mmCIF file of C-alpha atoms in Angstrom:
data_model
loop_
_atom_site.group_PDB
_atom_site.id
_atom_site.type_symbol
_atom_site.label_atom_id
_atom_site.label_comp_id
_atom_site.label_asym_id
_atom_site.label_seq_id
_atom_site.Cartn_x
_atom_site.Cartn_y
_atom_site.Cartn_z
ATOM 1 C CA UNK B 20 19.310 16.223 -5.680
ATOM 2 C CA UNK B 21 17.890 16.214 -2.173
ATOM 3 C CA UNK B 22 18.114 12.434 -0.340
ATOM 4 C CA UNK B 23 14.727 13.015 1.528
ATOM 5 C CA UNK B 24 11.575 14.235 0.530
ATOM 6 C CA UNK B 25 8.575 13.993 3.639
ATOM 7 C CA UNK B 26 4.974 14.361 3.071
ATOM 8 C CA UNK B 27 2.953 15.179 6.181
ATOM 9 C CA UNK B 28 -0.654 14.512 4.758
ATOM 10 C CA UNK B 29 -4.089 15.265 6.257
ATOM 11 C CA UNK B 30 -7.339 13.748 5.206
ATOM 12 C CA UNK B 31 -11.002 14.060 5.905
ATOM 13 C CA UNK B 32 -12.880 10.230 5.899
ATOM 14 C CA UNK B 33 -16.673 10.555 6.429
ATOM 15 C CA UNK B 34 -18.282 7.112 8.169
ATOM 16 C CA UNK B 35 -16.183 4.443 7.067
ATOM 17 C CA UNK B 36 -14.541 1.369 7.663
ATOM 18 C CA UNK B 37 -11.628 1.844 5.592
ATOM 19 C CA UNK B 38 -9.081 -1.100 7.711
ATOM 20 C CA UNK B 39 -10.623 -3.608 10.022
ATOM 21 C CA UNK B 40 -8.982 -5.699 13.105
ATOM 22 C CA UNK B 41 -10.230 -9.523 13.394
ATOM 23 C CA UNK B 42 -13.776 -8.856 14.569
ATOM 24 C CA UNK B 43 -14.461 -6.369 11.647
ATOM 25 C CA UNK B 44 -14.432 -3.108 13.337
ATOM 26 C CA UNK B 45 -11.950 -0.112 12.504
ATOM 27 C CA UNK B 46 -8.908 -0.360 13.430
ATOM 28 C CA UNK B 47 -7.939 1.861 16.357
ATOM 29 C CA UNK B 48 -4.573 3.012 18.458
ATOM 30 C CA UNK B 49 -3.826 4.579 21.754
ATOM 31 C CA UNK B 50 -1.920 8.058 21.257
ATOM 32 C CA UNK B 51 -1.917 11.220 23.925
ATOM 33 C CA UNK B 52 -4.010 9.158 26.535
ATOM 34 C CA UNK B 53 -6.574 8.992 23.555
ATOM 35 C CA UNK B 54 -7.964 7.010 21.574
ATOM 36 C CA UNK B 55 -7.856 7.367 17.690
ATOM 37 C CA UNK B 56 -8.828 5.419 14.699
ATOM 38 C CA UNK B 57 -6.036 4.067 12.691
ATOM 39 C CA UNK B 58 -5.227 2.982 8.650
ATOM 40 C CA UNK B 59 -2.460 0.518 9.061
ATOM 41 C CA UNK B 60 0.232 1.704 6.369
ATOM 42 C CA UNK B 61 0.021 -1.915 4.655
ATOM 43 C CA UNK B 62 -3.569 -1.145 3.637
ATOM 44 C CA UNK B 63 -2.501 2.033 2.158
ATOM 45 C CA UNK B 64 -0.070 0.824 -0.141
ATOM 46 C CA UNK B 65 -1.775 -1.820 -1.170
ATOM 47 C CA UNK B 66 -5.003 0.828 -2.348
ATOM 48 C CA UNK B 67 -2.250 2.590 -4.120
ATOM 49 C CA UNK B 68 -0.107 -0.163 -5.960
ATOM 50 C CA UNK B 69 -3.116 -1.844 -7.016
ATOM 51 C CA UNK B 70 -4.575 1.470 -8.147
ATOM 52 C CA UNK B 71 -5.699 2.507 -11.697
ATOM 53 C CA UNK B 72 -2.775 5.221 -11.510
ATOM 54 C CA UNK B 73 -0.295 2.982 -10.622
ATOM 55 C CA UNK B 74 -1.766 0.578 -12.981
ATOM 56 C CA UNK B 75 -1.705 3.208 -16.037
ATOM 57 C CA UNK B 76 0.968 5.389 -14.847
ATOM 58 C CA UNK B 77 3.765 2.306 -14.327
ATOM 59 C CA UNK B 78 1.897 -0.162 -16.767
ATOM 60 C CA UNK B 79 4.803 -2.727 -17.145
ATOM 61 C CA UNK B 80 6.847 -1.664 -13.909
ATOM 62 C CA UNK B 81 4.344 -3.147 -11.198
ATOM 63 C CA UNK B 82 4.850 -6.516 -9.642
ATOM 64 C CA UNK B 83 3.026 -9.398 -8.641
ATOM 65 C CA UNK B 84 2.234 -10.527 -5.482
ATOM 66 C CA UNK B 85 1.072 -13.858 -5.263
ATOM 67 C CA UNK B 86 1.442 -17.765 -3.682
ATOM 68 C CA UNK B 87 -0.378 -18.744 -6.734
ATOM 69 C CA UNK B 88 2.266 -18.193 -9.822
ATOM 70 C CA UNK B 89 3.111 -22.338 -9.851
ATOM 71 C CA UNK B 90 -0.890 -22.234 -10.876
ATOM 72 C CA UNK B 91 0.198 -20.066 -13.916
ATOM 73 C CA UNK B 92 2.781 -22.135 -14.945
ATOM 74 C CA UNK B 93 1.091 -25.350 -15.008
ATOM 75 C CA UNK B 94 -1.876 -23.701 -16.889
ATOM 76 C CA UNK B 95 0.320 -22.836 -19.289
ATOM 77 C CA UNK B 96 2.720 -26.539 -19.138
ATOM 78 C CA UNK B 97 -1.582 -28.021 -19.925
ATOM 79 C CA UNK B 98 -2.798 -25.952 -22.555
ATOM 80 C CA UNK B 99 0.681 -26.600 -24.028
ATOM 81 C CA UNK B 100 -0.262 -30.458 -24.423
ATOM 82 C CA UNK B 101 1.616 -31.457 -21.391
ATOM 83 C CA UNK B 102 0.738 -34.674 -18.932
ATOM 84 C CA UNK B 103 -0.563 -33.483 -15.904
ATOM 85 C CA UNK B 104 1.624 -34.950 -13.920
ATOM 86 C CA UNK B 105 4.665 -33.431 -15.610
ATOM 87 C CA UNK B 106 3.141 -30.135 -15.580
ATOM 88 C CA UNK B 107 2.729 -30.350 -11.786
ATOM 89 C CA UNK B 108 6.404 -31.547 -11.193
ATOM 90 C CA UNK B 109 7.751 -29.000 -12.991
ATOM 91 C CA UNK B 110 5.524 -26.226 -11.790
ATOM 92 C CA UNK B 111 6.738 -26.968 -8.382
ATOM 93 C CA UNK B 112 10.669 -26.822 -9.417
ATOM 94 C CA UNK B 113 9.420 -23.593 -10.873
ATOM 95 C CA UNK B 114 8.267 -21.621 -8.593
ATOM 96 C CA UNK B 115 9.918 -23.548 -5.387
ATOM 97 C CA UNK B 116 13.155 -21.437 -6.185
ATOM 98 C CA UNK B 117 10.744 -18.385 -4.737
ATOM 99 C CA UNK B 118 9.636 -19.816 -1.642
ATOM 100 C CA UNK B 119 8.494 -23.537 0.393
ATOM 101 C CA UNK B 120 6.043 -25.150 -1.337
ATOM 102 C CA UNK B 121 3.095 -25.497 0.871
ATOM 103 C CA UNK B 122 2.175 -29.235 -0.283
ATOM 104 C CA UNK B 123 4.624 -31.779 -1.667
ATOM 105 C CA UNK B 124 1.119 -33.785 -2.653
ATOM 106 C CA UNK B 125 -1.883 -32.686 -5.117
ATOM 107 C CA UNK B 126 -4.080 -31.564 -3.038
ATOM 108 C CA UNK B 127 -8.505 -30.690 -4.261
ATOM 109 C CA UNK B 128 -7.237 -26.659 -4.035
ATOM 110 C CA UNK B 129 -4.179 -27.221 -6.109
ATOM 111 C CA UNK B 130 -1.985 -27.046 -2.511
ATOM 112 C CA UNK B 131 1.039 -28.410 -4.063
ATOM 113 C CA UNK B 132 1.496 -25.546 -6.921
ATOM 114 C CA UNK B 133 1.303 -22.708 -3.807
ATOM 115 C CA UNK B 134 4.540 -21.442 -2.096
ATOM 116 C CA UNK B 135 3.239 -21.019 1.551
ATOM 117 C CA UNK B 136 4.332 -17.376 1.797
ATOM 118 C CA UNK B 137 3.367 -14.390 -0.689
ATOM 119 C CA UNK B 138 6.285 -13.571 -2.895
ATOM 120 C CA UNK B 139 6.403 -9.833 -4.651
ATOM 121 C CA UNK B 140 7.756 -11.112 -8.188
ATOM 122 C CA UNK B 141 9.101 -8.596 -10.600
ATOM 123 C CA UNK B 142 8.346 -8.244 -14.113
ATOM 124 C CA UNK B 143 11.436 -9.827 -15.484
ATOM 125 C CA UNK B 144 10.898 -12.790 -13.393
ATOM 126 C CA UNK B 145 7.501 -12.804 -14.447
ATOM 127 C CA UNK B 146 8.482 -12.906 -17.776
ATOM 128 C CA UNK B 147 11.522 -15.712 -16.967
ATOM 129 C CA UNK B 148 8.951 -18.116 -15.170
ATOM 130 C CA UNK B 149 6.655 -18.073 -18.588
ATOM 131 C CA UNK B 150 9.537 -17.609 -20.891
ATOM 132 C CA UNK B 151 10.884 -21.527 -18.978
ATOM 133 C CA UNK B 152 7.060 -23.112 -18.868
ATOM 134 C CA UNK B 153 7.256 -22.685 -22.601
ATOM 135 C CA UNK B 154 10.452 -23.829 -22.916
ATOM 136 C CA UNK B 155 9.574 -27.468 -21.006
ATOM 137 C CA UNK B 156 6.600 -27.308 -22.696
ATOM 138 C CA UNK B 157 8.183 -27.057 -26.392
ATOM 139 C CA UNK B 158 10.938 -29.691 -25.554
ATOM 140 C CA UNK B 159 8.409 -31.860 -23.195
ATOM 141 C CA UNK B 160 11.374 -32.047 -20.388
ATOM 142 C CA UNK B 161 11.752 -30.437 -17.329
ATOM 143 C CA UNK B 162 13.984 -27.468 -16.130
ATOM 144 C CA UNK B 163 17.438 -27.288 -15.697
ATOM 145 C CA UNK B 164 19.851 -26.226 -12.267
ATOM 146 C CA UNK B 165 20.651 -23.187 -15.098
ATOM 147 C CA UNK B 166 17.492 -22.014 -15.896
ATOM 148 C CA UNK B 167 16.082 -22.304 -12.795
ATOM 149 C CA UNK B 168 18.303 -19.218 -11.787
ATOM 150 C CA UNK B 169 14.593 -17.508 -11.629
ATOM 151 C CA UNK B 170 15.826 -15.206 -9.197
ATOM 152 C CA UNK B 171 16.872 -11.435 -10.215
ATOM 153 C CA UNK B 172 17.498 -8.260 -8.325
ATOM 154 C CA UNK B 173 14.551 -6.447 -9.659
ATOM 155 C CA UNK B 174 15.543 -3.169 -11.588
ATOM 156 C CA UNK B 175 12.019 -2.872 -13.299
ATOM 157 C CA UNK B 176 9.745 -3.083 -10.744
ATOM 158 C CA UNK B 177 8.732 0.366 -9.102
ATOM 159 C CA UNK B 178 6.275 -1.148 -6.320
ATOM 160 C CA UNK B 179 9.027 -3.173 -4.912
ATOM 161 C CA UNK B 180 11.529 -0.308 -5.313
ATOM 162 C CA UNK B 181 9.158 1.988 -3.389
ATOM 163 C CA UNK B 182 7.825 -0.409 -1.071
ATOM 164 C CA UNK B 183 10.679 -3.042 -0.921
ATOM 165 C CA UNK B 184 10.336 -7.177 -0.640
ATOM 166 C CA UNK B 185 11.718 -9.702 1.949
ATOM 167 C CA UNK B 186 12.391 -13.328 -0.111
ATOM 168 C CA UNK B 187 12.904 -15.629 3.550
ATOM 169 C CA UNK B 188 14.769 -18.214 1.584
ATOM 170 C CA UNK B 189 16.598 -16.077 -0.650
ATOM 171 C CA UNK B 190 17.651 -12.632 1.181
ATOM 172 C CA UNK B 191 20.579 -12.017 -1.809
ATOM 173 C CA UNK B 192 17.258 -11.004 -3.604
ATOM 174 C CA UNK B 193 15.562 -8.579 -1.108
ATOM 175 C CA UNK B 194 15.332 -5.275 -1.432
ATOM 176 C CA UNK B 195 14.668 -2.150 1.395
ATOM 177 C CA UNK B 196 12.403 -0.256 0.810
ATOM 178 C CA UNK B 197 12.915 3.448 -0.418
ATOM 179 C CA UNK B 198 9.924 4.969 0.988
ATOM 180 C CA UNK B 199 8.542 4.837 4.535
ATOM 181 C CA UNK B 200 5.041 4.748 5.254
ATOM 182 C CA UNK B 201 3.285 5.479 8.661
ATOM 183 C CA UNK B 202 -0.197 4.181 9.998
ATOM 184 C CA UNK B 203 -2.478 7.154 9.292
ATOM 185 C CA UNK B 204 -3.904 8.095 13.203
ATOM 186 C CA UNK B 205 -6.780 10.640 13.692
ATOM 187 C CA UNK B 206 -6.073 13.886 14.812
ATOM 188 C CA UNK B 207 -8.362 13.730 17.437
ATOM 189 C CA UNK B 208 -9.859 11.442 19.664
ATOM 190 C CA UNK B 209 -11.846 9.263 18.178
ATOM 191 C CA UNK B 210 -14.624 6.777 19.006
ATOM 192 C CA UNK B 211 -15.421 3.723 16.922
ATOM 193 C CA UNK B 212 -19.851 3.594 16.433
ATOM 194 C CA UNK B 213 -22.188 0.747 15.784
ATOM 195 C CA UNK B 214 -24.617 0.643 13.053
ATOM 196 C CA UNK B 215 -27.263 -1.096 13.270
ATOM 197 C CA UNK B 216 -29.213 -2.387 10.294
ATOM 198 C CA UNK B 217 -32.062 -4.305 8.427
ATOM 199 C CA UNK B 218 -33.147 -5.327 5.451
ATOM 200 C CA UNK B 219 -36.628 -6.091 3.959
ATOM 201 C CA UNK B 220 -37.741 -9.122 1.507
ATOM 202 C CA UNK B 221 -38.931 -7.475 -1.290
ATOM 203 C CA UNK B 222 -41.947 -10.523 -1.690
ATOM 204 C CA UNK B 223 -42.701 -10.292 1.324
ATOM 205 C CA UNK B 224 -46.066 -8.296 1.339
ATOM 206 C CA UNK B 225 -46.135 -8.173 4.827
ATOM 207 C CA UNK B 226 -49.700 -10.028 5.500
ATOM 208 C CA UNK B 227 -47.391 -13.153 6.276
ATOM 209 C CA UNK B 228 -44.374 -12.381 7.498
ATOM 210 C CA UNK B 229 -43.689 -8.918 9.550
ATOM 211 C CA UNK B 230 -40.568 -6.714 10.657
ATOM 212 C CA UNK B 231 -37.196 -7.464 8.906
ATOM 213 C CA UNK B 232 -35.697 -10.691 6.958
ATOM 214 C CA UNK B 233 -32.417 -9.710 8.275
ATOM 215 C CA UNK B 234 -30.524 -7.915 11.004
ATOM 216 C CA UNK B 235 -27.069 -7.183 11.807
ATOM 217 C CA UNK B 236 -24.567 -4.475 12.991
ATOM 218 C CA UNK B 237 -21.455 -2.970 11.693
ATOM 219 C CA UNK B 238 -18.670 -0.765 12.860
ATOM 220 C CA UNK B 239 -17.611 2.991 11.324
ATOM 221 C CA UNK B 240 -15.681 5.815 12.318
ATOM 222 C CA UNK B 241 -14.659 9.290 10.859
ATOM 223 C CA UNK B 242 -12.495 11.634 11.327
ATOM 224 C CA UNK B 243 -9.444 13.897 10.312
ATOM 225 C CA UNK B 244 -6.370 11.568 9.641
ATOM 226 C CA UNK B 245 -2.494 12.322 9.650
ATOM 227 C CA UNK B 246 -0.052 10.344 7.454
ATOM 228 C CA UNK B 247 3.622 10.561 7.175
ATOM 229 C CA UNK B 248 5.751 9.118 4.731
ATOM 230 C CA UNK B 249 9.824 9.676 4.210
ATOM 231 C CA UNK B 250 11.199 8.863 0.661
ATOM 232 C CA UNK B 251 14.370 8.369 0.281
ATOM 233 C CA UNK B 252 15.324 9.243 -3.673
ATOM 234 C CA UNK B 253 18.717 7.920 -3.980
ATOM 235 C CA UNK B 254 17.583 4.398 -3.085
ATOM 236 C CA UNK B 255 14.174 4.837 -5.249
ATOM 237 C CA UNK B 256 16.809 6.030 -8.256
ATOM 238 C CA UNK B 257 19.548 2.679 -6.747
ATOM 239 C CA UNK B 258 16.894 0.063 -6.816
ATOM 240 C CA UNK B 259 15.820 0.962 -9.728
ATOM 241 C CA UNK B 260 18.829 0.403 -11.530
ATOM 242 C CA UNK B 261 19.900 4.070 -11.765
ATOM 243 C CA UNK B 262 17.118 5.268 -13.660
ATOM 244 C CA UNK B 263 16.037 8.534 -12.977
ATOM 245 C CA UNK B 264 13.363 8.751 -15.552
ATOM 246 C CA UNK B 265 11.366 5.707 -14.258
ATOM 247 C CA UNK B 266 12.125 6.749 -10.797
ATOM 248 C CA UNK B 267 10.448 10.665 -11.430
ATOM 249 C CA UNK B 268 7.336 8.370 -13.122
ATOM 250 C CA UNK B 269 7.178 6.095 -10.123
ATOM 251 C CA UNK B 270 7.280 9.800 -7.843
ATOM 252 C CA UNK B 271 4.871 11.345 -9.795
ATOM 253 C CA UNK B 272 2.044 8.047 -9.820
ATOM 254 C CA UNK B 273 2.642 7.599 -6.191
ATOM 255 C CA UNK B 274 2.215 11.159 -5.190
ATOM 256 C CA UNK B 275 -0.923 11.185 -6.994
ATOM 257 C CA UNK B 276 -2.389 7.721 -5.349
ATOM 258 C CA UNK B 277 -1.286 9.317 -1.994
ATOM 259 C CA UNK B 278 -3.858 12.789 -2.400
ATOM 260 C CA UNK B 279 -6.159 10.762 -4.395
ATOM 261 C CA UNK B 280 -6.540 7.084 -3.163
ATOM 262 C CA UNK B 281 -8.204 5.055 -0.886
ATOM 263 C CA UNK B 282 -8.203 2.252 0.787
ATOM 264 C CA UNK B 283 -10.905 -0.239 -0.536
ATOM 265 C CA UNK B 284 -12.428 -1.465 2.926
ATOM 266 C CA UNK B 285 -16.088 -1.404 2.450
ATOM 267 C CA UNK B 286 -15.966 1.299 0.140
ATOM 268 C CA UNK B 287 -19.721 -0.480 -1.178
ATOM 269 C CA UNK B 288 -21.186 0.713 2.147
ATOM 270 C CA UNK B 289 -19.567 4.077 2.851
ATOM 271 C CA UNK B 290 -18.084 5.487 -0.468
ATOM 272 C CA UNK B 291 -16.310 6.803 1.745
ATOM 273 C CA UNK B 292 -13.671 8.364 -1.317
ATOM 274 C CA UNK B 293 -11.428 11.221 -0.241
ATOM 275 C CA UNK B 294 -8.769 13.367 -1.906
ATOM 276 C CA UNK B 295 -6.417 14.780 1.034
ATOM 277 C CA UNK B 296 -7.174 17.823 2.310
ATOM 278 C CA UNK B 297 -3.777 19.098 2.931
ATOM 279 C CA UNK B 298 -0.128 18.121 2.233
ATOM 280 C CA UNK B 299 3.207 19.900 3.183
ATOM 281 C CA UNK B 300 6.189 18.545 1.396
ATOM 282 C CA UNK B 301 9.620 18.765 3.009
ATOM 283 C CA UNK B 302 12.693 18.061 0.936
ATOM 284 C CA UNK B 303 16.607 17.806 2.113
ATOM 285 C CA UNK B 304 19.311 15.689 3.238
ATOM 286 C CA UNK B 305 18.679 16.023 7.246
ATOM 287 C CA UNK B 306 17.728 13.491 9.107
ATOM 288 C CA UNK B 307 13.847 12.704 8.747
ATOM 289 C CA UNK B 308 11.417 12.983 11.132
ATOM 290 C CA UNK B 309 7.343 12.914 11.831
ATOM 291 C CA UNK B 310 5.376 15.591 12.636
ATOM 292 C CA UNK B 311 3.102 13.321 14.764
ATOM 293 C CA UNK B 312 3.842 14.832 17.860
ATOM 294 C CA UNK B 313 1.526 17.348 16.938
ATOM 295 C CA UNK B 314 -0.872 15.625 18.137
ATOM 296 C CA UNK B 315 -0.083 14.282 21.352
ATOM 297 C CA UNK B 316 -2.655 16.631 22.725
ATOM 298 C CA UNK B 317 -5.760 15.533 20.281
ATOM 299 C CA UNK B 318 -7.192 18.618 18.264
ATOM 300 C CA UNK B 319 -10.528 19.987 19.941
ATOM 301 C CA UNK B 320 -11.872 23.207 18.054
ATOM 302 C CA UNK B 321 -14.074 25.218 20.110
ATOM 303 C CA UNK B 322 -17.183 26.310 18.890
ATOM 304 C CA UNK B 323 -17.002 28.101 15.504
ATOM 305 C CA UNK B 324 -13.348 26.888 14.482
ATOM 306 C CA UNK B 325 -12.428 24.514 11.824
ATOM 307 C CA UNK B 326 -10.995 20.915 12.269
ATOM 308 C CA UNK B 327 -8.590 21.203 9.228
ATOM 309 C CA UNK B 328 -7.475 24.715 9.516
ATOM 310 C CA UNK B 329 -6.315 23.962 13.409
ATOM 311 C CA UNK B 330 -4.641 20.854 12.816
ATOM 312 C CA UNK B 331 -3.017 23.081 9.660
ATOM 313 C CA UNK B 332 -1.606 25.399 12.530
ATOM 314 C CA UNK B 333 -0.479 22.257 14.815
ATOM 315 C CA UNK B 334 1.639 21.047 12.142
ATOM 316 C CA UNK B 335 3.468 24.407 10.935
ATOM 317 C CA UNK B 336 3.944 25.109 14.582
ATOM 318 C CA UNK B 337 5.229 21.992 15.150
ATOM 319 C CA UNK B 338 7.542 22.022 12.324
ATOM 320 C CA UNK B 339 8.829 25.718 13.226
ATOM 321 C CA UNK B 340 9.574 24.918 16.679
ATOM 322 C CA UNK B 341 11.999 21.731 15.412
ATOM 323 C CA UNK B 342 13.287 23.949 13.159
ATOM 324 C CA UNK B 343 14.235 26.777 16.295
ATOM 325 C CA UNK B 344 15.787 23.598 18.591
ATOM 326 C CA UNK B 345 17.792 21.695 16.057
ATOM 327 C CA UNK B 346 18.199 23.966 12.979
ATOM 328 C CA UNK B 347 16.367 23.724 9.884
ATOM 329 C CA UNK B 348 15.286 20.515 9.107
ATOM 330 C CA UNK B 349 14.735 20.757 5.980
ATOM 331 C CA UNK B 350 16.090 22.631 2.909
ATOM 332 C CA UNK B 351 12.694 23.529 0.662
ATOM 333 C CA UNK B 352 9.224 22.805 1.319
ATOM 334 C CA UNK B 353 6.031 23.281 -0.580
ATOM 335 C CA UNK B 354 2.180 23.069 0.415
ATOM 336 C CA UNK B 355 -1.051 22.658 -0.745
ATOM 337 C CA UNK B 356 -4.256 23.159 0.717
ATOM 338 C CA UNK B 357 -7.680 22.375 -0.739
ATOM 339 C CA UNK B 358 -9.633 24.490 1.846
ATOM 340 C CA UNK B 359 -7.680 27.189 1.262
ATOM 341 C CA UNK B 360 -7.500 26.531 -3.178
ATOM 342 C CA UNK B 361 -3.559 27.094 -2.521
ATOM 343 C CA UNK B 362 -0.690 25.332 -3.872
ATOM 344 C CA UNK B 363 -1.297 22.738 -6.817
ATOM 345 C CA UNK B 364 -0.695 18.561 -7.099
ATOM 346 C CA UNK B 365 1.501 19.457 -10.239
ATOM 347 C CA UNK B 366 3.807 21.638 -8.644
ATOM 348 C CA UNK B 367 4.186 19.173 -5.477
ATOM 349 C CA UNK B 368 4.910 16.835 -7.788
ATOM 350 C CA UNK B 369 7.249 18.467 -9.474
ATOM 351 C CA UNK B 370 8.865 19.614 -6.319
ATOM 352 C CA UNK B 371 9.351 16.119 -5.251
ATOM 353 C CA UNK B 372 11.465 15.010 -8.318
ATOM 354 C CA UNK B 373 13.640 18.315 -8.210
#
């Protein structure tokens, strides 16, 4: 088995505002003296772990990410018959062994149940935190130094084996991430627009009141997007425990949220849905690297020639001329191409779990 397998992804967003900054407009980056609009890698995977094919493809082997889980257990400590104040104490013994409590003090949003940072928790500590909120609640006393050995190396969980988790207070429990993700730049330059809208009262006859109840502007962009991502298989198949067969389903759901997914940012407004255009798979044990520096120099067609099919060309040339200076750097590879109906997502699939 190949360690590496790269995808070098390209993908066509009409008008949309997939990943804002703080003042609401696209998110942007300077690359080749130009400026291009940017999908910040953590937006990504969180459109594809929370995704219906993640949800239905890995039901039982996704996480939770949450500062919220001492709110869980103490719903379940009250509808079990226990005081309030017991429930809260033992709540926060809980689910203080997965990070700082924010609030030592019941606070009017429940402060004191919420660890201050998210934690990723697996499914079998899931399962440990409810299986020990029953057990209080059942004896009506709190936890023990035992049980509250919460804390597992997670072995079931294929979001945190793909996209790893950092525990500040407990880094025996961490895990690195087996698979890389980039922040998805435009191929071109790129230039972020303002819409300007209105919107009309619909009683408003207009004999009283004239012109619009409401203005206000928002931010878009579009354009052609490259992503690369570098997946390392022997640590996908190590932090999962060794098991290949999850490890192939966890391939084959994420490879299908990365050509079909997107990220949810105003998706109301735009529907701004893509599949990806393009995707060449690379697979080998060489060193990894991007193909970014294709685009250095942004892609300008001239008159009559397609976006897609020259940034296409950029990346094969790009990837042919590493391969002359340092030797092939890869062993296989395998694309498709929806402009061009070649190549199919089963057989990339399938290519990436060979």
């Amino acid at each position: 088995m190949s360690r590496f397998v790269q995808l070098h992804v390209l993908t066509s967003y009409p008008p949309s505002n997939l990943n804002r900054d703080d003042t609401g407009r696209p998110k942007t980056a300077l690359m080749g003296d130009a400026l291009r609009l940017r999908i910040s890698s953590q937006s990504q995977k969180r459109a594809w772990r929370t995704s219906d094919i993640f949800e239905t493809a890995l039901a039982g082997h996704v996480g939770t990410r949450t500062k919220d889980m001492g709110k869980r257990v103490h719903d379940v400590l009250i509808a079990a018959g226990v005081s309030d104040k017991n429930a809260r104490e033992w709540a926060r013994q809980i689910v203080g062994k997965f990070g700082k409590l924010k609030s030592e003090k019941k606070a009017e949003k429940d402060e004191d149940l919420q660890i201050e940072q998210l934690a990723h928790f697996s499914p079998e500590e899931v399962e440990a935190v409810e299986q020990l909120a029953q057990t209080c609640a059942t004896r009506n006393a709190g936890p023990t130094e035992e049980e509250l050995k919460l804390l597992r190396t997670p072995r079931k969980a294929a979001d945190i084996a793909m996209f790893g988790r950092m525990l500040a207070d407990s880094p025996a429990f961490n895990m690195e991430a087996a698979i890389q993700v980039a922040h998805a730049i435009t191929v071109h330059k790129s230039a972020v627009e303002d819409d300007y809208f209105s919107a009309v009262d619909d009683l408003n006859n207009g004999l009283t009141d004239k012109g619009a109840a409401h203005i206000g502007e928002r931010s878009y962009g579009a354009g052609l997007f490259y992503l690369y991502i570098c997946i390392d298989r022997a640590l996908l198949v190590d932090n999962l425990g060794g098991d290949k067969t999850l490890a192939d389903k966890a391939l084959q759901a994420f490879v299908h949220a990365v050509t079909k997914v997107s990220p949810t940012g105003m998706q109301n407004s735009h529907a701004s849905r893509a599949y990806a255009s393009y995707v060449l798979a690379e697979k080998g044990d060489q060193q990894p690297r991007s193909l970014a520096q294709a685009f250095l120099k942004p892609v300008k067609p001239f008159e009559g020639e397609d976006m897609l099919e020259k940034a296409v060309k950029a990346i094969e040339a790009r990837r042919a001329n590493f391969d002359k200076v340092y030797g092939a750097c890869a062993d296989a590879r395998y694309a498709i191409n929806a402009e061009t109906g070649e190549g199919s997502l089963d057989e990339l699939i399938r290519f990436t779990q060979e």
